[in-house]
Coordinates of C-alpha atoms in Angstrom, one line a residue:
M79 CA -99.5 -45.6 3.5
V80 CA -98.8 -42.0 4.5
L81 CA -95.9 -41.5 6.9
A82 CA -96.6 -40.1 10.3
K83 CA -94.0 -37.3 9.7
P84 CA -94.2 -36.1 6.0
P85 CA -91.4 -33.5 6.4
A86 CA -89.1 -36.4 6.3
L87 CA -90.0 -36.8 2.6
D88 CA -90.5 -33.1 2.0
Q89 CA -88.4 -32.8 -1.2
I90 CA -89.3 -34.7 -4.4
S91 CA -88.1 -34.8 -8.1
L92 CA -90.7 -34.4 -10.7
V93 CA -90.3 -35.9 -14.1
R94 CA -92.5 -35.5 -17.2
S95 CA -93.6 -38.7 -18.8
P96 CA -91.6 -39.2 -22.0
E97 CA -93.3 -39.3 -25.4
P98 CA -93.3 -42.7 -27.1
G99 CA -89.9 -42.8 -29.0
A100 CA -89.2 -44.0 -32.4
G101 CA -87.6 -47.3 -32.6
P102 CA -88.4 -51.1 -32.9
P103 CA -91.2 -52.3 -30.7
F104 CA -89.8 -53.5 -27.3
P105 CA -90.3 -57.3 -27.1
G106 CA -90.5 -57.5 -23.2
V107 CA -88.1 -58.4 -20.7
P108 CA -86.4 -61.7 -21.4
A109 CA -87.6 -64.5 -19.1
V110 CA -85.1 -67.3 -18.6
D111 CA -86.2 -70.6 -17.1
L112 CA -83.1 -71.6 -15.0
S113 CA -84.3 -75.2 -15.2
A114 CA -84.3 -75.4 -18.9
P115 CA -81.4 -77.0 -21.0
G116 CA -80.7 -73.8 -22.9
A117 CA -80.7 -71.4 -19.8
A118 CA -76.9 -70.6 -20.2
L119 CA -77.2 -69.4 -23.7
A120 CA -80.4 -67.5 -23.0
I121 CA -78.9 -65.7 -20.2
V122 CA -75.9 -64.5 -22.2
D123 CA -78.1 -63.3 -25.1
A124 CA -80.2 -61.3 -22.6
C125 CA -76.9 -59.8 -20.9
E126 CA -75.7 -58.7 -24.4
R127 CA -79.0 -57.3 -25.6
F128 CA -80.4 -55.7 -22.4
G129 CA -78.2 -56.3 -19.3
F130 CA -81.5 -57.0 -17.7
F131 CA -83.7 -60.1 -17.5
K132 CA -85.8 -62.1 -15.2
V133 CA -85.5 -65.8 -14.1
V134 CA -88.3 -68.3 -13.4
N135 CA -88.2 -71.8 -11.9
H136 CA -85.4 -70.4 -9.6
G137 CA -86.0 -72.8 -6.9
V138 CA -86.7 -70.1 -4.2
P139 CA -89.9 -70.9 -2.3
A140 CA -92.5 -68.2 -2.3
G141 CA -92.8 -68.2 1.5
V142 CA -89.1 -67.3 1.8
A143 CA -89.8 -63.9 0.1
D144 CA -93.2 -63.4 1.4
R145 CA -92.0 -63.7 5.1
L146 CA -89.2 -61.1 4.7
E147 CA -91.7 -58.9 2.7
A148 CA -94.2 -59.0 5.7
E149 CA -91.6 -58.2 8.3
A150 CA -90.4 -55.2 6.1
V151 CA -93.9 -53.9 5.6
A152 CA -94.4 -54.1 9.3
F153 CA -91.2 -51.9 9.9
F154 CA -92.1 -49.3 7.4
A155 CA -95.5 -49.0 9.1
R156 CA -94.1 -48.1 12.4
P157 CA -94.0 -44.4 13.6
Q158 CA -91.4 -42.3 11.8
A159 CA -89.4 -41.6 15.1
E160 CA -88.9 -45.3 15.5
K161 CA -87.7 -45.7 12.1
D162 CA -85.4 -42.8 12.4
A163 CA -83.7 -44.4 15.3
S164 CA -82.4 -47.0 12.9
G165 CA -80.7 -44.4 10.6
P166 CA -79.5 -42.4 9.0
A167 CA -77.9 -44.8 6.6
D168 CA -74.2 -44.5 6.6
P169 CA -74.1 -46.4 4.5
L170 CA -76.1 -49.1 6.5
G171 CA -79.3 -48.6 8.3
Y172 CA -82.6 -46.7 7.7
G173 CA -82.5 -44.1 4.9
C174 CA -85.3 -41.6 3.8
K175 CA -85.4 -39.5 0.8
R176 CA -81.6 -39.3 0.2
I177 CA -80.6 -42.3 -1.9
G178 CA -76.7 -42.0 -1.7
R179 CA -73.8 -39.9 -1.0
N180 CA -74.0 -38.1 -4.5
G181 CA -76.9 -35.8 -3.4
D182 CA -79.6 -38.0 -5.3
T183 CA -83.0 -37.7 -3.8
G184 CA -86.3 -39.7 -4.4
W185 CA -89.7 -40.2 -3.1
L186 CA -88.8 -43.4 -1.0
E187 CA -87.5 -44.7 2.3
Y188 CA -85.4 -47.9 2.5
L189 CA -83.3 -50.2 4.7
L190 CA -79.7 -51.2 3.6
L191 CA -78.6 -54.1 5.6
A192 CA -75.5 -56.2 5.8
A193 CA -76.0 -59.6 4.3
D194 CA -73.3 -61.5 6.1
Q195 CA -73.4 -64.0 8.8
G196 CA -73.5 -62.3 12.3
A197 CA -75.2 -59.1 11.0
E198 CA -78.5 -60.3 12.5
A199 CA -77.8 -58.4 15.7
S200 CA -78.1 -55.0 14.0
L201 CA -81.4 -55.7 12.5
P202 CA -84.2 -53.2 13.6
A203 CA -87.5 -54.9 14.9
P204 CA -89.6 -56.6 13.7
L205 CA -87.1 -57.8 11.2
S206 CA -85.8 -61.2 12.3
G207 CA -82.5 -62.8 11.5
D208 CA -84.1 -66.0 10.4
A209 CA -86.0 -64.3 7.8
V210 CA -83.2 -62.2 6.5
S211 CA -80.7 -65.1 6.6
E212 CA -83.1 -67.5 4.8
Y213 CA -83.9 -65.0 2.0
V214 CA -80.2 -63.8 1.5
G215 CA -79.0 -67.6 1.3
A216 CA -81.7 -68.3 -1.2
V217 CA -81.0 -65.3 -3.3
R218 CA -77.3 -65.7 -3.4
G219 CA -78.0 -69.1 -4.8
V220 CA -79.9 -67.5 -7.6
A221 CA -77.0 -65.1 -8.2
A222 CA -74.6 -67.9 -8.3
S223 CA -76.7 -69.9 -10.6
V224 CA -76.9 -67.0 -13.0
L225 CA -73.1 -66.3 -12.9
E226 CA -72.4 -70.0 -13.5
A227 CA -74.7 -69.8 -16.5
V228 CA -72.9 -66.8 -17.8
A229 CA -69.5 -68.4 -17.4
E230 CA -71.0 -71.5 -19.3
G231 CA -72.4 -69.5 -22.1
L232 CA -69.2 -67.6 -22.7
G233 CA -67.0 -70.7 -22.5
V234 CA -65.4 -69.5 -19.3
A235 CA -63.5 -72.1 -17.2
P236 CA -63.9 -73.1 -14.5
R237 CA -67.7 -72.8 -14.3
D238 CA -67.4 -71.2 -11.0
A239 CA -65.0 -68.6 -12.0
L240 CA -67.6 -65.8 -11.4
S241 CA -70.0 -67.5 -9.0
R242 CA -67.3 -67.9 -6.4
M243 CA -67.0 -64.2 -6.2
V244 CA -70.4 -64.0 -4.5
A245 CA -70.0 -67.2 -2.5
G246 CA -66.9 -66.3 -0.7
A247 CA -66.7 -64.9 2.9
A248 CA -64.9 -61.9 1.6
S249 CA -67.5 -61.0 -1.0
D250 CA -69.3 -57.8 -0.6
R251 CA -73.0 -58.3 -0.2
A252 CA -75.9 -56.1 1.0
L253 CA -79.7 -56.4 1.1
R254 CA -81.8 -53.4 0.3
V255 CA -85.4 -53.0 0.8
N256 CA -87.1 -50.1 -0.7
H257 CA -90.4 -48.6 0.2
Y258 CA -92.4 -46.1 -1.8
P259 CA -95.0 -44.5 0.2
P260 CA -97.8 -42.6 -1.5
C261 CA -97.2 -39.0 -2.5
P262 CA -99.9 -36.5 -1.8
L263 CA -98.5 -34.1 -4.4
L264 CA -99.4 -36.5 -7.3
Q265 CA -103.0 -35.7 -6.8
R266 CA -102.4 -32.2 -7.9
L267 CA -100.3 -33.0 -10.9
P268 CA -101.2 -33.5 -14.4
D269 CA -101.2 -36.9 -15.8
S270 CA -98.0 -36.2 -17.8
C271 CA -95.9 -35.8 -14.6
S272 CA -94.8 -38.4 -12.2
V273 CA -92.7 -38.7 -9.1
T274 CA -89.2 -40.0 -9.1
G275 CA -88.9 -42.8 -6.5
F276 CA -85.4 -44.0 -7.3
G277 CA -83.8 -42.1 -10.0
E278 CA -81.7 -43.3 -13.0
H279 CA -78.8 -45.2 -12.0
T280 CA -76.7 -48.3 -12.8
D281 CA -75.5 -50.9 -10.1
P282 CA -71.8 -51.1 -9.3
Q283 CA -71.6 -54.8 -8.4
L284 CA -71.6 -58.0 -10.3
V285 CA -75.3 -58.6 -10.4
S286 CA -78.3 -57.4 -8.5
V287 CA -81.0 -59.7 -7.9
L288 CA -84.5 -58.0 -7.5
R289 CA -87.8 -59.2 -6.3
S290 CA -90.8 -56.8 -6.9
N291 CA -94.2 -57.0 -5.5
G292 CA -97.4 -56.3 -7.3
T293 CA -96.6 -52.5 -7.8
A294 CA -95.4 -51.2 -11.1
G295 CA -92.9 -48.3 -11.6
L296 CA -89.6 -50.1 -12.6
Q297 CA -88.3 -48.8 -15.9
L298 CA -85.3 -50.0 -18.1
A299 CA -83.3 -47.8 -20.5
L300 CA -82.7 -49.3 -23.9
R301 CA -79.5 -48.7 -25.9
D302 CA -81.5 -46.3 -28.1
G303 CA -82.3 -44.0 -25.2
R304 CA -85.9 -45.1 -24.8
W305 CA -87.3 -45.9 -21.3
V306 CA -89.6 -48.8 -21.2
P307 CA -91.7 -50.1 -18.2
V308 CA -91.0 -53.4 -16.6
P309 CA -94.2 -55.0 -15.4
P310 CA -93.8 -56.6 -11.8
D311 CA -93.8 -60.3 -11.4
R312 CA -94.0 -61.6 -7.8
D313 CA -92.9 -65.1 -9.0
A314 CA -89.9 -64.2 -10.6
F315 CA -86.4 -62.6 -9.8
F316 CA -85.1 -59.8 -12.1
V317 CA -81.4 -59.8 -12.6
I318 CA -79.5 -56.6 -13.4
V319 CA -76.0 -56.8 -14.8
G320 CA -73.8 -54.6 -12.6
D321 CA -71.0 -52.3 -13.7
S322 CA -68.4 -54.9 -12.4
L323 CA -69.5 -57.5 -14.8
E324 CA -70.4 -55.2 -17.7
V325 CA -67.8 -54.8 -20.5
R326 CA -70.0 -52.4 -22.6
Q327 CA -72.7 -49.8 -21.9
P328 CA -74.4 -51.0 -18.6
A329 CA -78.2 -51.1 -18.4
A330 CA -79.6 -48.1 -16.5
H331 CA -82.8 -48.6 -14.6
S332 CA -85.2 -46.3 -12.5
S333 CA -88.4 -46.5 -10.6
I334 CA -91.2 -43.9 -10.4

């Protein structure tokens, strides 16, 4: 959808699509069945090789994510002035173009929301506290299951040594919803160029749990420097190992 006030997204970053690099063929993003007996070892292997994987049979009903997505779509479809009233993000709230405090910019708009109990009062309409709480609770369960599997696979005791860091009331949790509106400039660019939606970065937390819709664009940096596309999967959750959990080179990811 084209925003009602394009100047709010007037600066963009252009990147030239990389040529295919030398190296072994990328086998694809590892998919881990959380209900399978060998899930713990599969997660540890994926963490060590890529720091990025997706989980299936995660137990989150599709309707939980679909409800929140529908409300988020309705918010981003509102007039620009109404969205601006929920920002600027500092750090919470509505943000447009400026990704963070380091001067990074991208062709996107987003909502960064507190994911704690009692935060529902600060939600912009039409997002509802019920939809946000249900989604956050379900995804927090996925994060806890992944961290328990990491502890099990590494032989760390007790099994909840990592998961209780995201379950406690004092843990730092946030919900981010990104929206990438169409870029009119792309119609005048050569096929070798694209627009950066959310630039190259690593995540500082323990883990990030990401749900994609049917739109492609997410990319993962391999250890040899190559960037590879990550096909979207509405039925899975992507798990990104954050800097706080990583003991070696963290996995960078980007979306265009």
